[in-house]
PDB file of N, CA and C in Angstrom:
ATOM      1  N   UNK A   1       9.446  33.416 -48.220  1.00 88.00           N
ATOM      2  CA  UNK A   1       9.612  32.362 -49.206  1.00 88.00           C
ATOM      3  C   UNK A   1      11.529  32.272 -49.182  1.00 88.00           C
ATOM      4  N   UNK A   2      12.158  33.272 -49.055  1.00 91.00           N
ATOM      5  CA  UNK A   2      13.436  33.267 -49.075  1.00 91.00           C
ATOM      6  C   UNK A   2      14.015  32.458 -47.759  1.00 91.00           C
ATOM      7  N   UNK A   3      13.572  32.884 -46.656  1.00 91.00           N
ATOM      8  CA  UNK A   3      13.612  32.083 -45.370  1.00 91.00           C
ATOM      9  C   UNK A   3      13.378  30.709 -45.660  1.00 91.00           C
ATOM     10  N   UNK A   4      12.049  30.248 -45.956  1.00 92.00           N
ATOM     11  CA  UNK A   4      12.076  28.920 -46.261  1.00 92.00           C
ATOM     12  C   UNK A   4      12.757  28.312 -47.005  1.00 92.00           C
ATOM     13  N   UNK A   5      13.244  28.630 -48.185  1.00 94.00           N
ATOM     14  CA  UNK A   5      13.972  27.959 -49.248  1.00 94.00           C
ATOM     15  C   UNK A   5      15.310  27.750 -48.362  1.00 94.00           C
ATOM     16  N   UNK A   6      16.003  28.712 -47.910  1.00 94.00           N
ATOM     17  CA  UNK A   6      17.339  28.925 -46.996  1.00 94.00           C
ATOM     18  C   UNK A   6      17.092  27.681 -45.883  1.00 94.00           C
ATOM     19  N   UNK A   7      16.136  27.411 -45.270  1.00 94.00           N
ATOM     20  CA  UNK A   7      15.874  26.334 -44.384  1.00 94.00           C
ATOM     21  C   UNK A   7      15.615  24.936 -44.874  1.00 94.00           C
ATOM     22  N   UNK A   8      15.077  25.008 -45.898  1.00 95.00           N
ATOM     23  CA  UNK A   8      14.893  23.535 -46.686  1.00 95.00           C
ATOM     24  C   UNK A   8      16.303  23.140 -47.359  1.00 95.00           C
ATOM     25  N   UNK A   9      16.926  24.211 -48.021  1.00 96.00           N
ATOM     26  CA  UNK A   9      18.263  23.792 -48.678  1.00 96.00           C
ATOM     27  C   UNK A   9      19.213  22.957 -47.413  1.00 96.00           C
ATOM     28  N   UNK A  10      19.158  23.761 -46.228  1.00 96.00           N
ATOM     29  CA  UNK A  10      19.874  23.683 -45.182  1.00 96.00           C
ATOM     30  C   UNK A  10      20.020  22.401 -44.445  1.00 96.00           C
ATOM     31  N   UNK A  11      18.682  21.984 -44.395  1.00 95.00           N
ATOM     32  CA  UNK A  11      17.764  20.627 -43.783  1.00 95.00           C
ATOM     33  C   UNK A  11      18.227  19.291 -45.000  1.00 95.00           C
ATOM     34  N   UNK A  12      18.142  19.622 -46.165  1.00 94.00           N
ATOM     35  CA  UNK A  12      18.571  18.605 -46.937  1.00 94.00           C
ATOM     36  C   UNK A  12      20.065  18.416 -47.051  1.00 94.00           C
ATOM     37  N   UNK A  13      20.755  19.424 -46.436  1.00 95.00           N
ATOM     38  CA  UNK A  13      22.156  19.357 -46.486  1.00 95.00           C
ATOM     39  C   UNK A  13      22.644  18.890 -45.108  1.00 95.00           C
ATOM     40  N   UNK A  14      21.454  18.373 -43.932  1.00 96.00           N
ATOM     41  CA  UNK A  14      21.885  17.996 -42.564  1.00 96.00           C
ATOM     42  C   UNK A  14      22.492  18.993 -41.940  1.00 96.00           C
ATOM     43  N   UNK A  15      22.218  20.209 -42.132  1.00 96.00           N
ATOM     44  CA  UNK A  15      22.713  21.598 -41.414  1.00 96.00           C
ATOM     45  C   UNK A  15      21.553  22.043 -40.771  1.00 96.00           C
ATOM     46  N   UNK A  16      21.963  22.504 -39.484  1.00 95.00           N
ATOM     47  CA  UNK A  16      20.985  23.253 -38.532  1.00 95.00           C
ATOM     48  C   UNK A  16      20.827  24.926 -38.911  1.00 95.00           C
ATOM     49  N   UNK A  17      19.619  25.234 -39.354  1.00 94.00           N
ATOM     50  CA  UNK A  17      19.636  26.625 -39.872  1.00 94.00           C
ATOM     51  C   UNK A  17      19.992  27.659 -38.550  1.00 94.00           C
ATOM     52  N   UNK A  18      20.837  28.387 -38.613  1.00 92.00           N
ATOM     53  CA  UNK A  18      20.747  29.345 -37.589  1.00 92.00           C
ATOM     54  C   UNK A  18      19.710  29.927 -36.766  1.00 92.00           C
ATOM     55  N   UNK A  19      19.642  30.053 -35.425  1.00 88.00           N
ATOM     56  CA  UNK A  19      18.340  30.313 -34.861  1.00 88.00           C
ATOM     57  C   UNK A  19      18.057  31.834 -34.920  1.00 88.00           C
ATOM     58  N   UNK A  20      16.703  32.238 -34.737  1.00 83.00           N
ATOM     59  CA  UNK A  20      16.516  33.438 -34.234  1.00 83.00           C
ATOM     60  C   UNK A  20      15.604  34.323 -35.413  1.00 83.00           C
ATOM     61  N   UNK A  21      15.710  33.903 -36.804  1.00 81.00           N
ATOM     62  CA  UNK A  21      15.148  34.328 -37.803  1.00 81.00           C
ATOM     63  C   UNK A  21      15.792  35.717 -38.460  1.00 81.00           C
ATOM     64  N   UNK A  22      17.194  35.766 -38.377  1.00 90.00           N
ATOM     65  CA  UNK A  22      18.012  36.575 -38.853  1.00 90.00           C
ATOM     66  C   UNK A  22      18.354  36.423 -40.148  1.00 90.00           C
ATOM     67  N   UNK A  23      17.714  36.708 -41.268  1.00 91.00           N
ATOM     68  CA  UNK A  23      17.501  36.366 -42.858  1.00 91.00           C
ATOM     69  C   UNK A  23      19.109  36.632 -43.143  1.00 91.00           C
ATOM     70  N   UNK A  24      19.626  37.676 -42.834  1.00 93.00           N
ATOM     71  CA  UNK A  24      21.080  37.907 -43.528  1.00 93.00           C
ATOM     72  C   UNK A  24      21.923  36.760 -42.689  1.00 93.00           C
ATOM     73  N   UNK A  25      22.063  36.098 -41.641  1.00 94.00           N
ATOM     74  CA  UNK A  25      22.769  35.186 -41.252  1.00 94.00           C
ATOM     75  C   UNK A  25      22.262  33.696 -42.078  1.00 94.00           C
ATOM     76  N   UNK A  26      21.217  33.659 -41.868  1.00 93.00           N
ATOM     77  CA  UNK A  26      20.579  32.634 -42.752  1.00 93.00           C
ATOM     78  C   UNK A  26      21.056  32.362 -44.134  1.00 93.00           C
ATOM     79  N   UNK A  27      20.902  33.513 -44.970  1.00 94.00           N
ATOM     80  CA  UNK A  27      21.102  33.484 -46.128  1.00 94.00           C
ATOM     81  C   UNK A  27      22.928  33.334 -46.339  1.00 94.00           C
ATOM     82  N   UNK A  28      23.445  33.923 -45.568  1.00 92.00           N
ATOM     83  CA  UNK A  28      24.971  33.595 -45.612  1.00 92.00           C
ATOM     84  C   UNK A  28      25.210  32.345 -45.518  1.00 92.00           C
ATOM     85  N   UNK A  29      24.553  31.339 -44.346  1.00 95.00           N
ATOM     86  CA  UNK A  29      25.027  30.080 -43.806  1.00 95.00           C
ATOM     87  C   UNK A  29      24.296  29.123 -45.323  1.00 95.00           C
ATOM     88  N   UNK A  30      23.407  29.519 -46.082  1.00 94.00           N
ATOM     89  CA  UNK A  30      23.243  28.976 -47.268  1.00 94.00           C
ATOM     90  C   UNK A  30      24.104  29.116 -48.233  1.00 94.00           C
ATOM     91  N   UNK A  31      24.514  30.057 -48.156  1.00 92.00           N
ATOM     92  CA  UNK A  31      25.741  30.315 -49.394  1.00 92.00           C
ATOM     93  C   UNK A  31      26.941  29.688 -49.248  1.00 92.00           C
ATOM     94  N   UNK A  32      27.232  29.639 -47.924  1.00 91.00           N
ATOM     95  CA  UNK A  32      28.449  28.793 -47.642  1.00 91.00           C
ATOM     96  C   UNK A  32      28.208  27.253 -47.597  1.00 91.00           C
ATOM     97  N   UNK A  33      26.885  26.698 -47.551  1.00 93.00           N
ATOM     98  CA  UNK A  33      26.451  25.419 -47.577  1.00 93.00           C
ATOM     99  C   UNK A  33      26.728  24.809 -48.836  1.00 93.00           C
ATOM    100  N   UNK A  34      26.259  25.767 -49.945  1.00 92.00           N
ATOM    101  CA  UNK A  34      26.197  25.437 -51.274  1.00 92.00           C
ATOM    102  C   UNK A  34      27.209  25.896 -52.084  1.00 92.00           C
ATOM    103  N   UNK A  35      28.263  26.314 -51.486  1.00 87.00           N
ATOM    104  CA  UNK A  35      29.358  26.681 -51.859  1.00 87.00           C
ATOM    105  C   UNK A  35      29.691  28.042 -52.637  1.00 87.00           C
ATOM    106  N   UNK A  36      28.608  28.907 -52.660  1.00 85.00           N
ATOM    107  CA  UNK A  36      28.876  30.358 -53.142  1.00 85.00           C
ATOM    108  C   UNK A  36      29.025  31.616 -52.408  1.00 85.00           C
ATOM    109  N   UNK A  37      29.965  31.464 -51.232  1.00 76.00           N
ATOM    110  CA  UNK A  37      30.203  32.175 -50.472  1.00 76.00           C
ATOM    111  C   UNK A  37      31.498  33.011 -50.802  1.00 76.00           C
ATOM    112  N   UNK A  38      31.693  34.295 -50.514  1.00 72.00           N
ATOM    113  CA  UNK A  38      33.077  34.987 -51.038  1.00 72.00           C
ATOM    114  C   UNK A  38      34.286  34.312 -50.249  1.00 72.00           C
ATOM    115  N   UNK A  39      34.653  33.653 -51.307  1.00 69.00           N
ATOM    116  CA  UNK A  39      36.292  33.259 -50.945  1.00 69.00           C
ATOM    117  C   UNK A  39      37.511  33.941 -51.738  1.00 69.00           C
ATOM    118  N   UNK A  40      38.736  33.688 -51.182  1.00 64.00           N
ATOM    119  CA  UNK A  40      39.761  34.165 -52.034  1.00 64.00           C
ATOM    120  C   UNK A  40      39.788  34.042 -53.418  1.00 64.00           C
ATOM    121  N   UNK A  41      39.662  32.436 -53.631  1.00 68.00           N
ATOM    122  CA  UNK A  41      39.875  32.051 -55.146  1.00 68.00           C
ATOM    123  C   UNK A  41      38.681  32.518 -56.122  1.00 68.00           C
ATOM    124  N   UNK A  42      37.777  33.300 -55.835  1.00 71.00           N
ATOM    125  CA  UNK A  42      36.703  33.750 -56.573  1.00 71.00           C
ATOM    126  C   UNK A  42      37.131  34.706 -57.142  1.00 71.00           C
ATOM    127  N   UNK A  43      36.476  35.106 -58.722  1.00 82.00           N
ATOM    128  CA  UNK A  43      36.712  36.309 -59.487  1.00 82.00           C
ATOM    129  C   UNK A  43      36.137  37.362 -58.512  1.00 82.00           C
ATOM    130  N   UNK A  44      36.774  38.764 -59.120  1.00 85.00           N
ATOM    131  CA  UNK A  44      36.209  39.928 -58.424  1.00 85.00           C
ATOM    132  C   UNK A  44      34.562  40.029 -59.096  1.00 85.00           C
ATOM    133  N   UNK A  45      34.234  39.560 -60.097  1.00 87.00           N
ATOM    134  CA  UNK A  45      32.968  39.782 -60.412  1.00 87.00           C
ATOM    135  C   UNK A  45      31.993  38.904 -59.757  1.00 87.00           C
ATOM    136  N   UNK A  46      32.377  37.722 -59.553  1.00 81.00           N
ATOM    137  CA  UNK A  46      31.506  36.708 -58.685  1.00 81.00           C
ATOM    138  C   UNK A  46      31.283  37.618 -57.431  1.00 81.00           C
ATOM    139  N   UNK A  47      32.298  37.983 -56.503  1.00 84.00           N
ATOM    140  CA  UNK A  47      32.335  38.654 -55.522  1.00 84.00           C
ATOM    141  C   UNK A  47      31.485  39.743 -55.455  1.00 84.00           C
ATOM    142  N   UNK A  48      31.666  40.453 -56.505  1.00 89.00           N
ATOM    143  CA  UNK A  48      30.395  41.751 -56.410  1.00 89.00           C
ATOM    144  C   UNK A  48      29.083  41.367 -56.578  1.00 89.00           C
ATOM    145  N   UNK A  49      28.848  40.161 -57.524  1.00 86.00           N
ATOM    146  CA  UNK A  49      27.729  39.620 -57.344  1.00 86.00           C
ATOM    147  C   UNK A  49      27.187  39.304 -55.772  1.00 86.00           C
ATOM    148  N   UNK A  50      27.786  38.405 -55.408  1.00 86.00           N
ATOM    149  CA  UNK A  50      27.506  37.681 -53.952  1.00 86.00           C
ATOM    150  C   UNK A  50      27.475  38.782 -53.172  1.00 86.00           C
ATOM    151  N   UNK A  51      28.195  40.055 -53.074  1.00 89.00           N
ATOM    152  CA  UNK A  51      27.972  41.161 -52.211  1.00 89.00           C
ATOM    153  C   UNK A  51      26.630  42.035 -52.656  1.00 89.00           C
ATOM    154  N   UNK A  52      26.354  42.180 -53.796  1.00 91.00           N
ATOM    155  CA  UNK A  52      25.055  42.844 -54.359  1.00 91.00           C
ATOM    156  C   UNK A  52      23.790  41.778 -53.716  1.00 91.00           C
ATOM    157  N   UNK A  53      24.042  40.464 -53.821  1.00 89.00           N
ATOM    158  CA  UNK A  53      22.846  39.750 -53.107  1.00 89.00           C
ATOM    159  C   UNK A  53      22.678  39.903 -51.773  1.00 89.00           C
ATOM    160  N   UNK A  54      23.785  39.777 -51.292  1.00 90.00           N
ATOM    161  CA  UNK A  54      23.802  40.161 -49.624  1.00 90.00           C
ATOM    162  C   UNK A  54      23.218  41.502 -49.077  1.00 90.00           C
ATOM    163  N   UNK A  55      23.536  42.379 -50.056  1.00 94.00           N
ATOM    164  CA  UNK A  55      22.951  43.829 -49.661  1.00 94.00           C
ATOM    165  C   UNK A  55      21.328  43.825 -50.093  1.00 94.00           C
ATOM    166  N   UNK A  56      21.042  43.020 -51.030  1.00 92.00           N
ATOM    167  CA  UNK A  56      19.662  42.787 -51.255  1.00 92.00           C
ATOM    168  C   UNK A  56      18.961  42.253 -49.878  1.00 92.00           C
ATOM    169  N   UNK A  57      19.508  41.205 -49.662  1.00 93.00           N
ATOM    170  CA  UNK A  57      18.688  40.220 -48.449  1.00 93.00           C
ATOM    171  C   UNK A  57      18.852  41.198 -47.161  1.00 93.00           C
ATOM    172  N   UNK A  58      19.873  42.279 -46.961  1.00 93.00           N
ATOM    173  CA  UNK A  58      19.826  42.775 -45.705  1.00 93.00           C
ATOM    174  C   UNK A  58      18.865  43.917 -45.785  1.00 93.00           C
ATOM    175  N   UNK A  59      18.564  44.328 -47.448  1.00 91.00           N
ATOM    176  CA  UNK A  59      17.378  45.390 -47.486  1.00 91.00           C
ATOM    177  C   UNK A  59      16.320  44.476 -47.158  1.00 91.00           C
ATOM    178  N   UNK A  60      16.050  43.626 -47.659  1.00 84.00           N
ATOM    179  CA  UNK A  60      14.614  42.918 -47.298  1.00 84.00           C
ATOM    180  C   UNK A  60      14.481  42.738 -45.979  1.00 84.00           C
ATOM    181  N   UNK A  61      15.425  42.356 -44.951  1.00 85.00           N
ATOM    182  CA  UNK A  61      15.379  42.328 -43.613  1.00 85.00           C
ATOM    183  C   UNK A  61      15.057  43.628 -42.977  1.00 85.00           C
ATOM    184  N   UNK A  62      15.606  44.399 -43.208  1.00 85.00           N
ATOM    185  CA  UNK A  62      15.756  45.860 -42.598  1.00 85.00           C
ATOM    186  C   UNK A  62      13.971  46.361 -42.878  1.00 85.00           C
ATOM    187  N   UNK A  63      13.699  46.178 -44.487  1.00 81.00           N
ATOM    188  CA  UNK A  63      12.283  46.512 -44.464  1.00 81.00           C
ATOM    189  C   UNK A  63      11.158  45.652 -43.783  1.00 81.00           C
ATOM    190  N   UNK A  64      11.473  44.350 -43.747  1.00 76.00           N
ATOM    191  CA  UNK A  64      10.386  43.298 -43.023  1.00 76.00           C
ATOM    192  C   UNK A  64      10.561  43.580 -41.451  1.00 76.00           C
ATOM    193  N   UNK A  65      11.523  44.464 -41.080  1.00 72.00           N
ATOM    194  CA  UNK A  65      11.628  44.581 -39.578  1.00 72.00           C
ATOM    195  C   UNK A  65      10.817  45.871 -39.160  1.00 72.00           C
ATOM    196  N   UNK A  66      11.060  47.015 -40.227  1.00 70.00           N
ATOM    197  CA  UNK A  66      10.473  48.137 -40.128  1.00 70.00           C
ATOM    198  C   UNK A  66       8.869  47.795 -40.576  1.00 70.00           C
ATOM    199  N   UNK A  67       8.144  47.135 -41.167  1.00 66.00           N
ATOM    200  CA  UNK A  67       7.018  46.830 -41.491  1.00 66.00           C
ATOM    201  C   UNK A  67       6.273  46.074 -40.288  1.00 66.00           C
ATOM    202  N   UNK A  68       7.030  45.313 -39.319  1.00 61.00           N
ATOM    203  CA  UNK A  68       6.591  44.283 -38.412  1.00 61.00           C
ATOM    204  C   UNK A  68       7.431  43.124 -38.380  1.00 61.00           C
ATOM    205  N   UNK A  69       7.003  42.113 -39.175  1.00 55.00           N
ATOM    206  CA  UNK A  69       7.629  40.878 -38.908  1.00 55.00           C
ATOM    207  C   UNK A  69       7.388  40.075 -40.519  1.00 55.00           C
ATOM    208  N   UNK A  70       8.292  39.406 -40.727  1.00 54.00           N
ATOM    209  CA  UNK A  70       8.237  38.610 -42.103  1.00 54.00           C
ATOM    210  C   UNK A  70       7.150  37.720 -42.095  1.00 54.00           C
ATOM    211  N   UNK A  71       6.677  37.416 -40.828  1.00 52.00           N
ATOM    212  CA  UNK A  71       5.984  36.208 -40.591  1.00 52.00           C
ATOM    213  C   UNK A  71       4.433  36.820 -40.545  1.00 52.00           C
ATOM    214  N   UNK A  72       4.264  38.208 -40.459  1.00 48.00           N
ATOM    215  CA  UNK A  72       2.888  38.799 -40.488  1.00 48.00           C
ATOM    216  C   UNK A  72       2.789  39.307 -39.235  1.00 48.00           C
ATOM    217  N   UNK A  73       1.651  40.105 -39.103  1.00 47.00           N
ATOM    218  CA  UNK A  73       1.074  40.748 -37.425  1.00 47.00           C
ATOM    219  C   UNK A  73      -0.585  40.705 -37.908  1.00 47.00           C
ATOM    220  N   UNK A  74      -0.879  40.107 -36.825  1.00 48.00           N
ATOM    221  CA  UNK A  74      -2.653  40.462 -36.666  1.00 48.00           C
ATOM    222  C   UNK A  74      -3.022  42.016 -36.866  1.00 48.00           C
ATOM    223  N   UNK A  75      -3.614  42.218 -37.571  1.00 54.00           N
ATOM    224  CA  UNK A  75      -4.124  43.735 -37.767  1.00 54.00           C
ATOM    225  C   UNK A  75      -2.683  44.480 -38.032  1.00 54.00           C
ATOM    226  N   UNK A  76      -1.686  43.852 -38.444  1.00 53.00           N
ATOM    227  CA  UNK A  76      -0.239  44.352 -38.410  1.00 53.00           C
ATOM    228  C   UNK A  76       0.136  45.426 -39.466  1.00 53.00           C
ATOM    229  N   UNK A  77       1.216  46.206 -39.308  1.00 57.00           N
ATOM    230  CA  UNK A  77       1.944  46.902 -40.274  1.00 57.00           C
ATOM    231  C   UNK A  77       2.046  46.355 -41.657  1.00 57.00           C
ATOM    232  N   UNK A  78       2.340  47.188 -42.694  1.00 64.00           N
ATOM    233  CA  UNK A  78       2.304  46.634 -44.033  1.00 64.00           C
ATOM    234  C   UNK A  78       3.240  47.594 -44.637  1.00 64.00           C
ATOM    235  N   UNK A  79       3.825  47.146 -45.856  1.00 66.00           N
ATOM    236  CA  UNK A  79       4.746  47.936 -46.795  1.00 66.00           C
ATOM    237  C   UNK A  79       3.475  48.191 -47.730  1.00 66.00           C
ATOM    238  N   UNK A  80       3.199  49.798 -47.702  1.00 73.00           N
ATOM    239  CA  UNK A  80       2.158  50.566 -48.558  1.00 73.00           C
ATOM    240  C   UNK A  80       2.406  50.702 -49.743  1.00 73.00           C
ATOM    241  N   UNK A  81       4.016  50.873 -50.049  1.00 77.00           N
ATOM    242  CA  UNK A  81       4.145  51.208 -51.442  1.00 77.00           C
ATOM    243  C   UNK A  81       4.214  49.977 -52.300  1.00 77.00           C
ATOM    244  N   UNK A  82       3.439  49.978 -53.043  1.00 84.00           N
ATOM    245  CA  UNK A  82       3.354  48.693 -54.068  1.00 84.00           C
ATOM    246  C   UNK A  82       4.506  48.235 -54.899  1.00 84.00           C
ATOM    247  N   UNK A  83       5.299  49.297 -55.195  1.00 86.00           N
ATOM    248  CA  UNK A  83       6.438  48.941 -56.034  1.00 86.00           C
ATOM    249  C   UNK A  83       7.416  48.486 -55.138  1.00 86.00           C
ATOM    250  N   UNK A  84       7.524  48.892 -53.835  1.00 82.00           N
ATOM    251  CA  UNK A  84       8.532  48.232 -53.144  1.00 82.00           C
ATOM    252  C   UNK A  84       8.079  46.831 -52.731  1.00 82.00           C
ATOM    253  N   UNK A  85       6.799  46.884 -52.462  1.00 81.00           N
ATOM    254  CA  UNK A  85       6.654  45.319 -51.805  1.00 81.00           C
ATOM    255  C   UNK A  85       6.858  44.266 -53.249  1.00 81.00           C
ATOM    256  N   UNK A  86       6.489  44.868 -54.331  1.00 88.00           N
ATOM    257  CA  UNK A  86       6.365  43.842 -55.820  1.00 88.00           C
ATOM    258  C   UNK A  86       8.109  43.375 -55.698  1.00 88.00           C
ATOM    259  N   UNK A  87       8.894  44.509 -55.761  1.00 87.00           N
ATOM    260  CA  UNK A  87      10.470  44.035 -55.934  1.00 87.00           C
ATOM    261  C   UNK A  87      10.977  43.086 -54.786  1.00 87.00           C
ATOM    262  N   UNK A  88      10.445  43.330 -53.712  1.00 85.00           N
ATOM    263  CA  UNK A  88      10.586  42.318 -52.499  1.00 85.00           C
ATOM    264  C   UNK A  88      10.409  40.917 -52.791  1.00 85.00           C
ATOM    265  N   UNK A  89       8.808  40.941 -53.253  1.00 87.00           N
ATOM    266  CA  UNK A  89       8.424  39.480 -53.814  1.00 87.00           C
ATOM    267  C   UNK A  89       9.076  38.884 -54.799  1.00 87.00           C
ATOM    268  N   UNK A  90       9.320  39.757 -55.761  1.00 92.00           N
ATOM    269  CA  UNK A  90       9.860  39.110 -57.184  1.00 92.00           C
ATOM    270  C   UNK A  90      11.671  38.936 -57.064  1.00 92.00           C
ATOM    271  N   UNK A  91      12.089  39.624 -56.240  1.00 91.00           N
ATOM    272  CA  UNK A  91      13.628  39.350 -56.124  1.00 91.00           C
ATOM    273  C   UNK A  91      13.530  38.157 -55.071  1.00 91.00           C
ATOM    274  N   UNK A  92      12.788  38.227 -54.160  1.00 91.00           N
ATOM    275  CA  UNK A  92      12.852  36.958 -53.484  1.00 91.00           C
ATOM    276  C   UNK A  92      12.790  35.734 -53.912  1.00 91.00           C
ATOM    277  N   UNK A  93      11.682  35.645 -54.963  1.00 94.00           N
ATOM    278  CA  UNK A  93      11.513  34.546 -55.533  1.00 94.00           C
ATOM    279  C   UNK A  93      12.758  34.387 -56.624  1.00 94.00           C
ATOM    280  N   UNK A  94      13.266  35.046 -57.010  1.00 93.00           N
ATOM    281  CA  UNK A  94      14.455  34.814 -58.008  1.00 93.00           C
ATOM    282  C   UNK A  94      15.539  34.313 -57.422  1.00 93.00           C
ATOM    283  N   UNK A  95      15.710  35.087 -56.020  1.00 93.00           N
ATOM    284  CA  UNK A  95      16.854  34.367 -55.118  1.00 93.00           C
ATOM    285  C   UNK A  95      16.764  33.140 -54.979  1.00 93.00           C
ATOM    286  N   UNK A  96      15.409  32.787 -54.533  1.00 94.00           N
ATOM    287  CA  UNK A  96      15.155  31.317 -54.176  1.00 94.00           C
ATOM    288  C   UNK A  96      15.665  30.479 -55.075  1.00 94.00           C
ATOM    289  N   UNK A  97      15.077  31.003 -56.297  1.00 95.00           N
ATOM    290  CA  UNK A  97      15.086  30.011 -57.567  1.00 95.00           C
ATOM    291  C   UNK A  97      16.738  29.698 -57.869  1.00 95.00           C
ATOM    292  N   UNK A  98      17.363  30.861 -57.740  1.00 92.00           N
ATOM    293  CA  UNK A  98      19.031  30.812 -57.778  1.00 92.00           C
ATOM    294  C   UNK A  98      19.486  30.024 -56.717  1.00 92.00           C
ATOM    295  N   UNK A  99      19.036  30.048 -55.797  1.00 94.00           N
ATOM    296  CA  UNK A  99      19.520  29.186 -54.623  1.00 94.00           C
ATOM    297  C   UNK A  99      19.276  27.591 -54.901  1.00 94.00           C
ATOM    298  N   UNK A 100      18.065  27.391 -55.138  1.00 95.00           N
ATOM    299  CA  UNK A 100      17.453  25.881 -55.422  1.00 95.00           C
ATOM    300  C   UNK A 100      18.404  25.441 -56.570  1.00 95.00           C
ATOM    301  N   UNK A 101      18.244  26.584 -57.730  1.00 94.00           N
ATOM    302  CA  UNK A 101      19.208  25.569 -58.801  1.00 94.00           C
ATOM    303  C   UNK A 101      20.667  25.219 -58.697  1.00 94.00           C
ATOM    304  N   UNK A 102      21.233  26.371 -57.718  1.00 91.00           N
ATOM    305  CA  UNK A 102      22.706  25.872 -57.492  1.00 91.00           C
ATOM    306  C   UNK A 102      22.825  24.803 -56.541  1.00 91.00           C
ATOM    307  N   UNK A 103      21.988  24.500 -55.762  1.00 94.00           N
ATOM    308  CA  UNK A 103      21.901  23.468 -54.486  1.00 94.00           C
ATOM    309  C   UNK A 103      21.953  22.173 -55.450  1.00 94.00           C
ATOM    310  N   UNK A 104      20.668  22.172 -56.233  1.00 94.00           N
ATOM    311  CA  UNK A 104      20.394  21.199 -56.964  1.00 94.00           C
ATOM    312  C   UNK A 104      21.621  20.708 -58.062  1.00 94.00           C
ATOM    313  N   UNK A 105      21.916  21.546 -59.021  1.00 91.00           N
ATOM    314  CA  UNK A 105      23.078  21.304 -59.628  1.00 91.00           C
ATOM    315  C   UNK A 105      24.253  20.756 -58.876  1.00 91.00           C
ATOM    316  N   UNK A 106      24.816  21.273 -57.739  1.00 86.00           N
ATOM    317  CA  UNK A 106      25.938  20.390 -57.108  1.00 86.00           C
ATOM    318  C   UNK A 106      25.641  19.334 -56.640  1.00 86.00           C
ATOM    319  N   UNK A 107      24.272  19.136 -56.245  1.00 86.00           N
ATOM    320  CA  UNK A 107      23.722  17.499 -55.976  1.00 86.00           C
ATOM    321  C   UNK A 107      23.908  16.553 -56.830  1.00 86.00           C
ATOM    322  N   UNK A 108      23.838  17.175 -58.284  1.00 88.00           N
ATOM    323  CA  UNK A 108      23.732  16.318 -59.186  1.00 88.00           C
ATOM    324  C   UNK A 108      24.994  16.100 -59.576  1.00 88.00           C
ATOM    325  N   UNK A 109      25.986  16.904 -59.555  1.00 85.00           N
ATOM    326  CA  UNK A 109      27.130  16.853 -59.799  1.00 85.00           C
ATOM    327  C   UNK A 109      27.941  15.855 -59.084  1.00 85.00           C
ATOM    328  N   UNK A 110      27.950  15.966 -57.648  1.00 84.00           N
ATOM    329  CA  UNK A 110      28.333  14.949 -56.732  1.00 84.00           C
ATOM    330  C   UNK A 110      27.833  13.683 -56.839  1.00 84.00           C
ATOM    331  N   UNK A 111      26.522  13.566 -57.456  1.00 84.00           N
ATOM    332  CA  UNK A 111      26.048  11.957 -57.764  1.00 84.00           C
ATOM    333  C   UNK A 111      26.240  11.373 -59.023  1.00 84.00           C
ATOM    334  N   UNK A 112      26.937  12.316 -60.044  1.00 81.00           N
ATOM    335  CA  UNK A 112      27.271  11.574 -60.997  1.00 81.00           C
ATOM    336  C   UNK A 112      28.498  10.915 -60.970  1.00 81.00           C
TER     337      UNK A 112
END
């Protein structure tokens, strides 16, 4: 979900997503493209938030690599802990919604 969201936003912004399926790099590229990357003019609180979101995405990526692949495996490995799987699914959805809302808000402001 998060990978598809990032790629969709980047495509809408006429940017080519980084190749290779590296979710943290893709997330960083998307943050930069919609203007929520860590920059010098951002408050410490916003920097903390972005750093935390980045850590979450890096955790998703590490777990998906351990489980096999975000795209699934035939007869494949799986995350057996339902609590961990649930937090990944729900947090991925929340992050995707946040990215979409931020992207659409900036588009609306640009077109006003």
